[in-house]
Coordinates of N, CA and C in Angstrom, one line a residue:
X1 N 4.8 15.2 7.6 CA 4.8 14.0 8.5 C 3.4 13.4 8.3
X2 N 3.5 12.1 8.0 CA 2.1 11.6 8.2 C 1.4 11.2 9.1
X3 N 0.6 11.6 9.8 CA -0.1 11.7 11.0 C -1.2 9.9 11.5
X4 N -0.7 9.7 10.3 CA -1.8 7.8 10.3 C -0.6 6.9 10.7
X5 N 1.2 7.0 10.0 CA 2.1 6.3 10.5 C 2.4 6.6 12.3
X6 N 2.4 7.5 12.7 CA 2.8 8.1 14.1 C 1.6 7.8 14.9
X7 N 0.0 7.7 14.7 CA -0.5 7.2 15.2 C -1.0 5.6 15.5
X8 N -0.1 5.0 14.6 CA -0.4 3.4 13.8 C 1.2 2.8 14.8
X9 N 2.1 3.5 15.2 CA 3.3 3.2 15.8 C 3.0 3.1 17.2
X10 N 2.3 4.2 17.7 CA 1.9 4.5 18.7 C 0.8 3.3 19.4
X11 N -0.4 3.2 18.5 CA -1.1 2.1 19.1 C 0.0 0.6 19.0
X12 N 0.8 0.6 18.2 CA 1.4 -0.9 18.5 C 2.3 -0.6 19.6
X13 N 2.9 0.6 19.9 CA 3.5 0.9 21.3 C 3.0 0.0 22.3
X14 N 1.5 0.8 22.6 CA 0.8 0.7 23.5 C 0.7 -0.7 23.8
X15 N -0.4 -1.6 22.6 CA -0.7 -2.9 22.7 C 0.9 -3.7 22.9
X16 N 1.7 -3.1 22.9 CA 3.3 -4.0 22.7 C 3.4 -4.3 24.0
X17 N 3.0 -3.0 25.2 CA 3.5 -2.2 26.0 C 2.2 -4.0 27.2
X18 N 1.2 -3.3 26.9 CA -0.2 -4.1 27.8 C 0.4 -5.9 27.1
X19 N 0.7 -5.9 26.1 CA 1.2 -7.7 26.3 C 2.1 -8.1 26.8
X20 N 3.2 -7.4 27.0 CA 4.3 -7.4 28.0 C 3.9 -7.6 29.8
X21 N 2.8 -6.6 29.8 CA 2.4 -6.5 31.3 C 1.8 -7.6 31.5
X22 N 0.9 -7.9 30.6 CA 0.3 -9.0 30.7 C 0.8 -10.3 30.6
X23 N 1.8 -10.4 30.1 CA 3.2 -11.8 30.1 C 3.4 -11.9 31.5
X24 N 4.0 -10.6 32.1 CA 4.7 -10.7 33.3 C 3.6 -11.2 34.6
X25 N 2.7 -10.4 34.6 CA 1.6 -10.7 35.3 C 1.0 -12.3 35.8
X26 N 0.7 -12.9 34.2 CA 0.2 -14.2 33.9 C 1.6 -14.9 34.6
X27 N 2.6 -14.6 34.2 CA 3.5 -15.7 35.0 C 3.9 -15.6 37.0
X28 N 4.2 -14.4 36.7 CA 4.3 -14.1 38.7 C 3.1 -14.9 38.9
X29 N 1.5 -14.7 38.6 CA 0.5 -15.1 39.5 C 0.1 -17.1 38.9
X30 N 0.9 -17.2 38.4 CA 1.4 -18.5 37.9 C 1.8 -19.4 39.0
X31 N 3.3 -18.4 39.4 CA 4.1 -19.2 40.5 C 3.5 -19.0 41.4
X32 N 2.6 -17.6 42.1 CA 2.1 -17.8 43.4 C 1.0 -19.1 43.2
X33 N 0.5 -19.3 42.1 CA -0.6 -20.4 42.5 C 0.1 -21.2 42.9
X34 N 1.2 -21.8 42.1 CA 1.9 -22.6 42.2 C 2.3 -23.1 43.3
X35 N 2.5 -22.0 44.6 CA 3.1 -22.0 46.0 C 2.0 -22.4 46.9
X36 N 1.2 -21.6 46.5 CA 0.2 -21.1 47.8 C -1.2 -22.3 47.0
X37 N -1.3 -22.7 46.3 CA -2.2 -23.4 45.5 C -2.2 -24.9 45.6
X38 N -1.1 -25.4 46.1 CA -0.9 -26.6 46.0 C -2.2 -27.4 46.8
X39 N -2.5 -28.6 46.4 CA -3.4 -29.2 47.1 C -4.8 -28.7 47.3
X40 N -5.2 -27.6 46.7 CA -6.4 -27.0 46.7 C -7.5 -27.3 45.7
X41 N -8.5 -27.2 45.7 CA -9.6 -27.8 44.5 C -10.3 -26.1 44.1
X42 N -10.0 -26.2 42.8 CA -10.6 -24.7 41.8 C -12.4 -24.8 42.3
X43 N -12.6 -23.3 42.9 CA -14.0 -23.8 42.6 C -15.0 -22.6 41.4
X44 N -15.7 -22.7 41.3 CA -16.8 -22.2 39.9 C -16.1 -20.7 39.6
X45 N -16.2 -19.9 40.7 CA -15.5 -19.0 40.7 C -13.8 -19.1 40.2
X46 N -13.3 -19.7 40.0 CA -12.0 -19.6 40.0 C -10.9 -19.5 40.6
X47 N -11.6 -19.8 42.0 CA -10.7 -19.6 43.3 C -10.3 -20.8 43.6
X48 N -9.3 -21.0 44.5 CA -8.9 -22.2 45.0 C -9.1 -22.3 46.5
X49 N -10.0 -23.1 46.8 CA -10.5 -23.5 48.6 C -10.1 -25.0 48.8
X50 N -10.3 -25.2 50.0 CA -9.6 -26.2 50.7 C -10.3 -26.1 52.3
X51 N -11.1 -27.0 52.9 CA -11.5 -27.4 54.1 C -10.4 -28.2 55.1
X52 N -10.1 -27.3 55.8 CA -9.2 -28.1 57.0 C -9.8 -28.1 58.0
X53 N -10.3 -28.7 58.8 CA -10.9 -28.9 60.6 C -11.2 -27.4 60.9
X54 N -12.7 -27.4 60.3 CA -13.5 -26.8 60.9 C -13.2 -25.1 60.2
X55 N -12.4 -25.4 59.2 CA -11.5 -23.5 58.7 C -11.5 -24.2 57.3
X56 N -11.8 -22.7 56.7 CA -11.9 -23.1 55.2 C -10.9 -21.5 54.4
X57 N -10.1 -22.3 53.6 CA -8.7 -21.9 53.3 C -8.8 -21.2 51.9
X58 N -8.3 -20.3 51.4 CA -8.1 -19.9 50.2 C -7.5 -19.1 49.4
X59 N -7.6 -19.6 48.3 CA -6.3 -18.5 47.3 C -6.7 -18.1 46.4
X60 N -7.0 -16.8 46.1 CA -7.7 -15.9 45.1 C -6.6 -15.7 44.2
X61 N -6.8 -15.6 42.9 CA -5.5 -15.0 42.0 C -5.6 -14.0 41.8
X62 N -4.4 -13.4 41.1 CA -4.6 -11.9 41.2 C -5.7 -11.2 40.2
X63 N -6.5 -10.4 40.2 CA -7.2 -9.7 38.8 C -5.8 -9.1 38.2
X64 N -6.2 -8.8 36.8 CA -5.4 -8.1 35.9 C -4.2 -7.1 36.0
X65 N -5.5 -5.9 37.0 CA -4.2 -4.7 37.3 C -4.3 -4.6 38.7
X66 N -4.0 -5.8 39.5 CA -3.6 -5.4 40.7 C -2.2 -6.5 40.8
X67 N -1.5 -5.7 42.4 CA -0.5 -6.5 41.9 C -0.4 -6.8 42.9
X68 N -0.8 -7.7 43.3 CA -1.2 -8.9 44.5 C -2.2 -9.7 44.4
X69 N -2.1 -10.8 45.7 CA -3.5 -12.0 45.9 C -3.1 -12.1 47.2
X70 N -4.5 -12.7 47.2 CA -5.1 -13.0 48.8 C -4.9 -14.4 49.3
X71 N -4.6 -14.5 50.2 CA -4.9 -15.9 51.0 C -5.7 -15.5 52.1
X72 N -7.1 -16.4 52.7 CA -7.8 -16.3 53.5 C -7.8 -17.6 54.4
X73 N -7.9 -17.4 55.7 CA -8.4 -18.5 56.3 C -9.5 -18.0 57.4
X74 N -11.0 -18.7 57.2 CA -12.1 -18.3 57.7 C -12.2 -19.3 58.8
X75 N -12.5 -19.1 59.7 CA -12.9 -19.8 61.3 C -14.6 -18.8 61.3
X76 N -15.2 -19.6 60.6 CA -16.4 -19.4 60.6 C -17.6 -20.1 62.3
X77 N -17.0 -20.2 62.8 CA -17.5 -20.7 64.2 C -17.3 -20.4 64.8
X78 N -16.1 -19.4 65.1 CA -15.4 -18.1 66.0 C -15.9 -17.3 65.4
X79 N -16.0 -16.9 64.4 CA -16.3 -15.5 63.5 C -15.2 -14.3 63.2
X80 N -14.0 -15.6 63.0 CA -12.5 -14.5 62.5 C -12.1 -15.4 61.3
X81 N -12.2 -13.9 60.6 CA -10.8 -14.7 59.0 C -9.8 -14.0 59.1
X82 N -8.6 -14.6 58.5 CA -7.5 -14.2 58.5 C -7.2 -13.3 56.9
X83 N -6.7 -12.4 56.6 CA -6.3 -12.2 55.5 C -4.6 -11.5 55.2
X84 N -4.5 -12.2 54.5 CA -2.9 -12.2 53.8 C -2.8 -11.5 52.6
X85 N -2.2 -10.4 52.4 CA -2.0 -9.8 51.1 C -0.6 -10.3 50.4
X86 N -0.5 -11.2 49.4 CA 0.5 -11.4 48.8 C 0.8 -11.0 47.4
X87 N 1.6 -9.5 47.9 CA 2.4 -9.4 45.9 C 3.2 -10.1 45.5
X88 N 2.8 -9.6 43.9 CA 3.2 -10.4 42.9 C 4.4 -10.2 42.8
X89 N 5.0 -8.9 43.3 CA 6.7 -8.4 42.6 C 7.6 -8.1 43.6
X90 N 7.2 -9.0 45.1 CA 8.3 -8.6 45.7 C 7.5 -10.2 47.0
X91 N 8.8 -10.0 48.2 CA 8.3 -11.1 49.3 C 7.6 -10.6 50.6
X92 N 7.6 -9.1 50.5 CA 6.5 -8.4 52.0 C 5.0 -8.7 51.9
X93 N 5.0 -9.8 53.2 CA 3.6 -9.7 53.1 C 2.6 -8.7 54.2
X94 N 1.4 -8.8 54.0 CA 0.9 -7.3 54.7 C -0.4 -8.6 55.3
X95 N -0.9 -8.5 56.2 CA -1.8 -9.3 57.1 C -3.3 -8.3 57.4
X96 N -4.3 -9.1 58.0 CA -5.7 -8.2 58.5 C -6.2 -9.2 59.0
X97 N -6.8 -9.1 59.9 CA -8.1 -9.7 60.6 C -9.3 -9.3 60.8
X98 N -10.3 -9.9 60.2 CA -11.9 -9.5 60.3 C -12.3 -9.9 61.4
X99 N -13.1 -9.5 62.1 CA -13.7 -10.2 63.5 C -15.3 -9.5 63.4
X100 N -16.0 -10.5 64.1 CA -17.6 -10.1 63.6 C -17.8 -10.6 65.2
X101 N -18.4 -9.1 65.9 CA -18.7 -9.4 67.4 C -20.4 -9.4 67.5
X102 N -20.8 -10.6 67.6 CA -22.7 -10.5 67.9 C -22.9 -9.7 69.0
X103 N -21.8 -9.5 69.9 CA -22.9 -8.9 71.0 C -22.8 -7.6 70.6
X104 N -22.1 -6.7 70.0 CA -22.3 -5.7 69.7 C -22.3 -5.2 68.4
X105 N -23.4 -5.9 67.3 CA -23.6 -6.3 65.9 C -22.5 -5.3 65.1
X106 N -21.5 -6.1 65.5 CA -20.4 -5.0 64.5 C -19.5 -5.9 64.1
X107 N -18.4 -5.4 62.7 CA -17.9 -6.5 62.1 C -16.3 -5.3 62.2
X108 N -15.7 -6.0 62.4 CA -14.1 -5.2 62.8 C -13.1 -5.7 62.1
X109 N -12.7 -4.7 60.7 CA -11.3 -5.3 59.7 C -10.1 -4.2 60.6
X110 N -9.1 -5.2 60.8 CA -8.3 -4.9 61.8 C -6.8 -4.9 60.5
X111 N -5.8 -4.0 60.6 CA -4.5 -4.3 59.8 C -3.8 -4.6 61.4
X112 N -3.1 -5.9 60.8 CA -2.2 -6.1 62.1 C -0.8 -6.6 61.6
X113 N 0.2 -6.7 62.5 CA 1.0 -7.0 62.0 C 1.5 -8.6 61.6
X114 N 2.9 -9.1 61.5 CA 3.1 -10.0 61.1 C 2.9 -11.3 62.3
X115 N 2.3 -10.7 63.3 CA 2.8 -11.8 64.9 C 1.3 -11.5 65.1
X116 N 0.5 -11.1 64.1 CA -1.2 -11.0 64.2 C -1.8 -10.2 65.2
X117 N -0.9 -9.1 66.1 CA -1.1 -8.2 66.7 C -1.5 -6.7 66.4
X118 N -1.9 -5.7 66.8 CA -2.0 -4.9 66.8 C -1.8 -3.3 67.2
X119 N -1.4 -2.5 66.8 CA -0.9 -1.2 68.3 C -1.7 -0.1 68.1
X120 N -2.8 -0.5 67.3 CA -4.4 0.4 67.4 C -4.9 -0.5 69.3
X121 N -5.2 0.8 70.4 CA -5.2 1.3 71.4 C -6.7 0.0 71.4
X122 N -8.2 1.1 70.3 CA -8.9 0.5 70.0 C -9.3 -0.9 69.9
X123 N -8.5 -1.5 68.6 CA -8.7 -3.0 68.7 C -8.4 -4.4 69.6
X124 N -7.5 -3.4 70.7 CA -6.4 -4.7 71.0 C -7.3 -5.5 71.9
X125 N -8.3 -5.0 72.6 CA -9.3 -6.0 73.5 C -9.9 -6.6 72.5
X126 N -10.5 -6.5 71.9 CA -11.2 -7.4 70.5 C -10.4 -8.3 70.4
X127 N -9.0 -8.4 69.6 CA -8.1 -9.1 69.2 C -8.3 -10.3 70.9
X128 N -8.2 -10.1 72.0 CA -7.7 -10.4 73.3 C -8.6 -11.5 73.2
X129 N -10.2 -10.8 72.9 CA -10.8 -11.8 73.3 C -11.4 -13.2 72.3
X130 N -10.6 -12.7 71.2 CA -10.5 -13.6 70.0 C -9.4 -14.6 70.1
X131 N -8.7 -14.4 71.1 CA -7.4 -15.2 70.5 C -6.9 -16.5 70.4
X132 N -8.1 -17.3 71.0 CA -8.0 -18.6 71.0 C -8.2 -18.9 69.1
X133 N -9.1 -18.5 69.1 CA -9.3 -18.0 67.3 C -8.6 -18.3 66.6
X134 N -8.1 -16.7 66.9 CA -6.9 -16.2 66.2 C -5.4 -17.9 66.4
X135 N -5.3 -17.9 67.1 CA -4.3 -19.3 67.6 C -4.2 -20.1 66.6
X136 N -5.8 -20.4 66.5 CA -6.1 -21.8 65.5 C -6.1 -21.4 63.9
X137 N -6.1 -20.0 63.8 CA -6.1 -19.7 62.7 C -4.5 -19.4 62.1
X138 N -3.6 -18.9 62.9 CA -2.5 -19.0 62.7 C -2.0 -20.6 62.5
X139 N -1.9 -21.7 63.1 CA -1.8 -22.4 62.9 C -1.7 -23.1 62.2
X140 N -3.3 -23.0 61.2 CA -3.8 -23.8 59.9 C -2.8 -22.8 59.1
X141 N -2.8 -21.9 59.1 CA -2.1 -21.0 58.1 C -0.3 -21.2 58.3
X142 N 0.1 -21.7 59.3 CA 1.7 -22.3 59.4 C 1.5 -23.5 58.3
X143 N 0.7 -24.4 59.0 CA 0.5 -25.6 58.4 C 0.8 -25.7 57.1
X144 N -0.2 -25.0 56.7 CA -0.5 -25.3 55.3 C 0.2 -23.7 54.1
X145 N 1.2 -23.4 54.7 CA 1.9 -22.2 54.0 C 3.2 -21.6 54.2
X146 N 3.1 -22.4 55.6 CA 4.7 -22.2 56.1 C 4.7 -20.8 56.4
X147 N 3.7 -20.0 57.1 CA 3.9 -18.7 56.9 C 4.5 -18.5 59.0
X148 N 5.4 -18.1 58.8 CA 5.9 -17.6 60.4 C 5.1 -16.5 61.3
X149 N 4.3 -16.7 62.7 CA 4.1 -15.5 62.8 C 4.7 -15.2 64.4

C-alpha cells in the first residue's frame, strides 16, 4: 500500500470536510445578518451598531467555529445591556443581562429567561431595581427585532 496516496486522500478529506463547514457557516451567518442587520452601519471592527434614543444596538457575526451571534442592546445611562445569543442552526434563543451596580462596585451577568426574568433567589432584587431599564431595553429590542418577551 502506498502510504503518500492514503495520506494525500486524507488531507483532501479533511480540507473537503473544513470547506463544506465553512460554506454552511458563511451562508447561515449571511442570513442572520441579513435579519438582525438590517438598517445598521458596519463599524471598523466589523460589527454592525445602530444608536436608538439614548441605547446603542448591535450585531456581532458569528467567528468561524462558533455557532451563534450576539445581539446587544446597551442602556449605558442605566448601566444594563441586554444580551441575546442567536444560533446559527436552529430558532432557540438564549438571553443575559449585565447590570453594573455603583453602589456596590460590582458588575452582575445574569442568564434570564425569555420574559427577562430570572429564578436565581440572588439576582431577582437586582433585576427589581433595574427594571425600568430593563423595560426600555426590551422595547428597543421589540422594536427593532421583533423579538417577544
Amino acid at each position: 500500500m502506498n502510504y503518500k496516496k492514503v495520506i494525500f486522500k486524507i488531507m483532501i478529506g479533511i480540507v473537503g470536510i473544513f470547506a463544506l463547514y465553512f460554506g454552511i457557516h458563511t451562508y447561515a451567518n449571511g442570513q442572520l445578518m441579513k435579519t438582525y442587520a438590517k438598517g445598521f452601519e458596519q463599524n471598523p471592527l466589523g460589527d454592525y451598531a445602530k444608536n436608538e434614543s439614548d441605547m446603542v444596538l448591535t450585531v456581532y457575526e458569528a467567528p468561524l467555529f462558533q455557532t451563534y451571534t450576539n445581539l446587544s442592546v446597551s442602556n449605558s445611562k442605566e448601566k444594563v445591556d441586554l444580551i441575546v445569543w442567536v444560533p446559527l442552526y436552529s430558532k432557540e434563543l438564549s438571553y443575559g443581562l449585565i447590570v453594573k451596580d455603583d453602589e456596590n462596585i460590582a458588575t452582575y451577568q445574569i442568564e434570564v429567561n425569555d420574559h427577562l426574568q430570572t429564578d436565581d433567589e440572588k439576582y431577582k432584587h437586582i433585576l427589581q431595581k433595574k427594571q425600568n431599564a430593563i423595560n426600555e431595553i426590551k422595547s428597543a429590542a421589540e422594536k427593532e427585532w421583533g423579538l417577544n418577551f
